[in-house]
Amino acid sequence: MPNNEVDETDCCGNGCTNCILDNKPKPSQQELLAGKRNVILNYAKFKMLSNEVHNGDAQLRLMHFVYVATENDENDCILDIPPGYHVMLRAELPGHAVPLLRPYSPYWTDLVAKEFKILVKLLPGGPMSDYLAALEPLQVLNFRGPIGNYVHDSSSPKCIYIIAQGVAIASTLPLVAQVLDNEDDMSCIFHAICAQDLHHVYFRDRILEFSRYWNYRSCIYLAHQLCSCGAANCDELCMHLKKKLRYNETACRLRLDVKQLAVHAAFSKESVSIVIIAGYATFQRVMRDQAISAFNLSDENIYLL
Ligand SMILES: Cc1cc2nc3c(=O)[nH]c(=O)nc-3n(C[C@H](O)[C@H](O)[C@H](O)COP(=O)(O)OP(=O)(O)OC[C@H]3O[C@@H](n4cnc5c(N)ncnc54)[C@H](O)[C@@H]3O)c2cc1C
């Protein structure tokens, strides 16, 4: 089988929206421009540099990996994982007849140093979660990618509405950064961050950094935030929640739904041209239908990561 071939055994079987079988890892624009080989196009070895607890929650880990060069490597190779794309982790675990495959979405990549970072939420009883929980720095894992299909065209300015659920906010950070880091890019971004409560909002410092840009706005939607006052009628913009927010942070005690999207559509100066949704498959499907209705968009303007 030639190196970049993909077959049924490369699919993790979890029903990913962008399945590897339909989104075969292929040379990216950056790779073609640089004229260098992307080391991750087929399974490649990456050494773990750190496995750190995040937000004080032992089930949440920030994991940092670096490419392990092989003897045959030329000097001119890169690691390119475009914004919004994910990589597949393959691990041979005791008790599993076939290798276990699980996708993860890097929130940071260094093209030249060939390093990337992922935020992992460990699921109790999950085989890959158990394996990753015990991993120590210097252990080596196999990853392949990039897998995805979203392409941002910076030459055509648009209003991008990004919806991120829980840990999936990680995959949306590079999408925001690629717009804000390019001062010729006139696109604007609204980031709708959905979480159960404030404790489950990740990368708050990064979101605050983004907020310094003219073309970025965000709102945190908290579906289950309890209010410290205990009053049943404390409203969604309550003072008690405001006291817990940092300067320039916007949040409300609400679940993001078609009503909230319609409020955004009615009061926003720009009309939304595309919507990107990151989260569990069921969340993505529900939000896609609601966004089509609230923003009067067609299906092709909605991207599910
Ligand atoms: C495109 C894509 C990108 C992803 N990126 C990341 C990432 O960056 N970080 C990250 O932590 N995870 C990410 N995931 C999820 C990740 O691939 C694994 O599913 C997760 O780490 C659990 O693997 P596991 O083998 O430990 O558990 P699994 O065996 O997959 O599941 C363990 C338990 O959790 C339940 N469960 C699994 N998935 C769900 C779900 N969607 N909703 C509710 N319950 C569920 C299962 O029913 C089971 O009981 C991504 C998934 C996709 C499709």
Coordinates of C-alpha atoms and ligand atoms in Angstrom, one line a residue, residues 12 14-18 86 100 102-106 118-130 132 167 170-171 280-282 305, ligand 1:
C12 CA -12.0 5.1 14.3
N14 CA -17.0 6.7 16.1
G15 CA -19.0 8.4 13.4
C16 CA -16.8 11.6 13.2
T17 CA -18.4 14.3 11.1
N18 CA -15.2 14.6 9.0
H86 CA -7.7 17.0 13.7
L100 CA -7.3 1.7 19.1
R102 CA -9.1 8.2 18.4
P103 CA -9.1 11.7 16.9
Y104 CA -7.8 14.8 18.7
S105 CA -7.8 18.5 17.6
P106 CA -4.5 20.4 18.2
I118 CA -3.9 19.0 22.5
L119 CA -6.4 19.5 25.4
V120 CA -7.7 16.1 26.4
K121 CA -10.8 15.5 28.5
L122 CA -10.3 12.0 30.1
L123 CA -13.6 10.0 30.0
P124 CA -14.0 7.6 32.9
G125 CA -13.8 4.0 31.6
G126 CA -12.7 5.1 28.1
P127 CA -9.8 2.9 26.9
M128 CA -7.8 5.8 25.3
S129 CA -8.5 8.0 28.3
D130 CA -7.0 5.4 30.7
L132 CA -3.4 8.8 28.1
V167 CA -13.3 21.0 25.4
A170 CA -9.5 24.0 21.6
S171 CA -10.0 23.3 17.9
Y280 CA -20.0 16.5 20.0
A281 CA -21.8 15.2 16.8
T282 CA -25.3 15.6 18.3
L305 CA -15.3 20.4 12.6
Ligands
LIG1 C1 -13.0 15.3 15.3 C2 -12.8 15.0 16.7 C3 -11.9 15.7 17.5 C4 -11.7 15.4 18.8 N1 -10.8 16.1 19.5 C5 -10.7 15.9 20.9 C6 -9.8 16.7 21.7 O1 -9.1 17.6 21.1 N2 -9.8 16.5 23.0 C7 -10.5 15.5 23.6 O2 -10.4 15.3 24.8 N3 -11.3 14.7 22.9 C8 -11.4 14.9 21.5 N4 -12.3 14.1 20.8 C9 -12.9 12.9 21.5 C10 -11.8 11.8 21.5 O3 -11.5 11.3 20.2 C11 -12.2 10.5 22.3 O4 -13.5 10.2 22.0 C12 -12.1 10.6 23.8 O5 -10.8 10.9 24.2 C13 -12.6 9.4 24.5 O6 -11.9 8.2 24.1 P1 -11.8 6.9 25.0 O7 -11.3 5.8 24.2 O8 -11.2 7.2 26.3 O9 -13.4 6.7 25.4 P2 -14.6 6.1 24.5 O10 -14.5 4.6 24.5 O11 -14.6 6.8 23.2 O12 -15.8 6.6 25.4 C14 -15.8 6.4 26.8 C15 -17.2 6.7 27.4 O13 -17.6 8.0 27.0 C16 -18.8 7.9 26.3 N5 -18.7 8.9 25.2 C17 -17.8 8.9 24.2 N6 -18.0 9.9 23.3 C18 -19.0 10.6 23.8 C19 -19.8 11.7 23.4 N7 -19.4 12.3 22.2 N8 -20.8 12.1 24.1 C20 -21.1 11.5 25.3 N9 -20.5 10.4 25.7 C21 -19.5 10.0 25.0 C22 -18.9 6.5 25.7 O14 -20.2 6.1 25.5 C23 -18.2 5.7 26.8 O15 -19.1 5.3 27.8 C24 -12.5 14.4 19.5 C25 -13.4 13.7 18.7 C26 -13.6 14.0 17.4 C27 -14.6 13.2 16.6

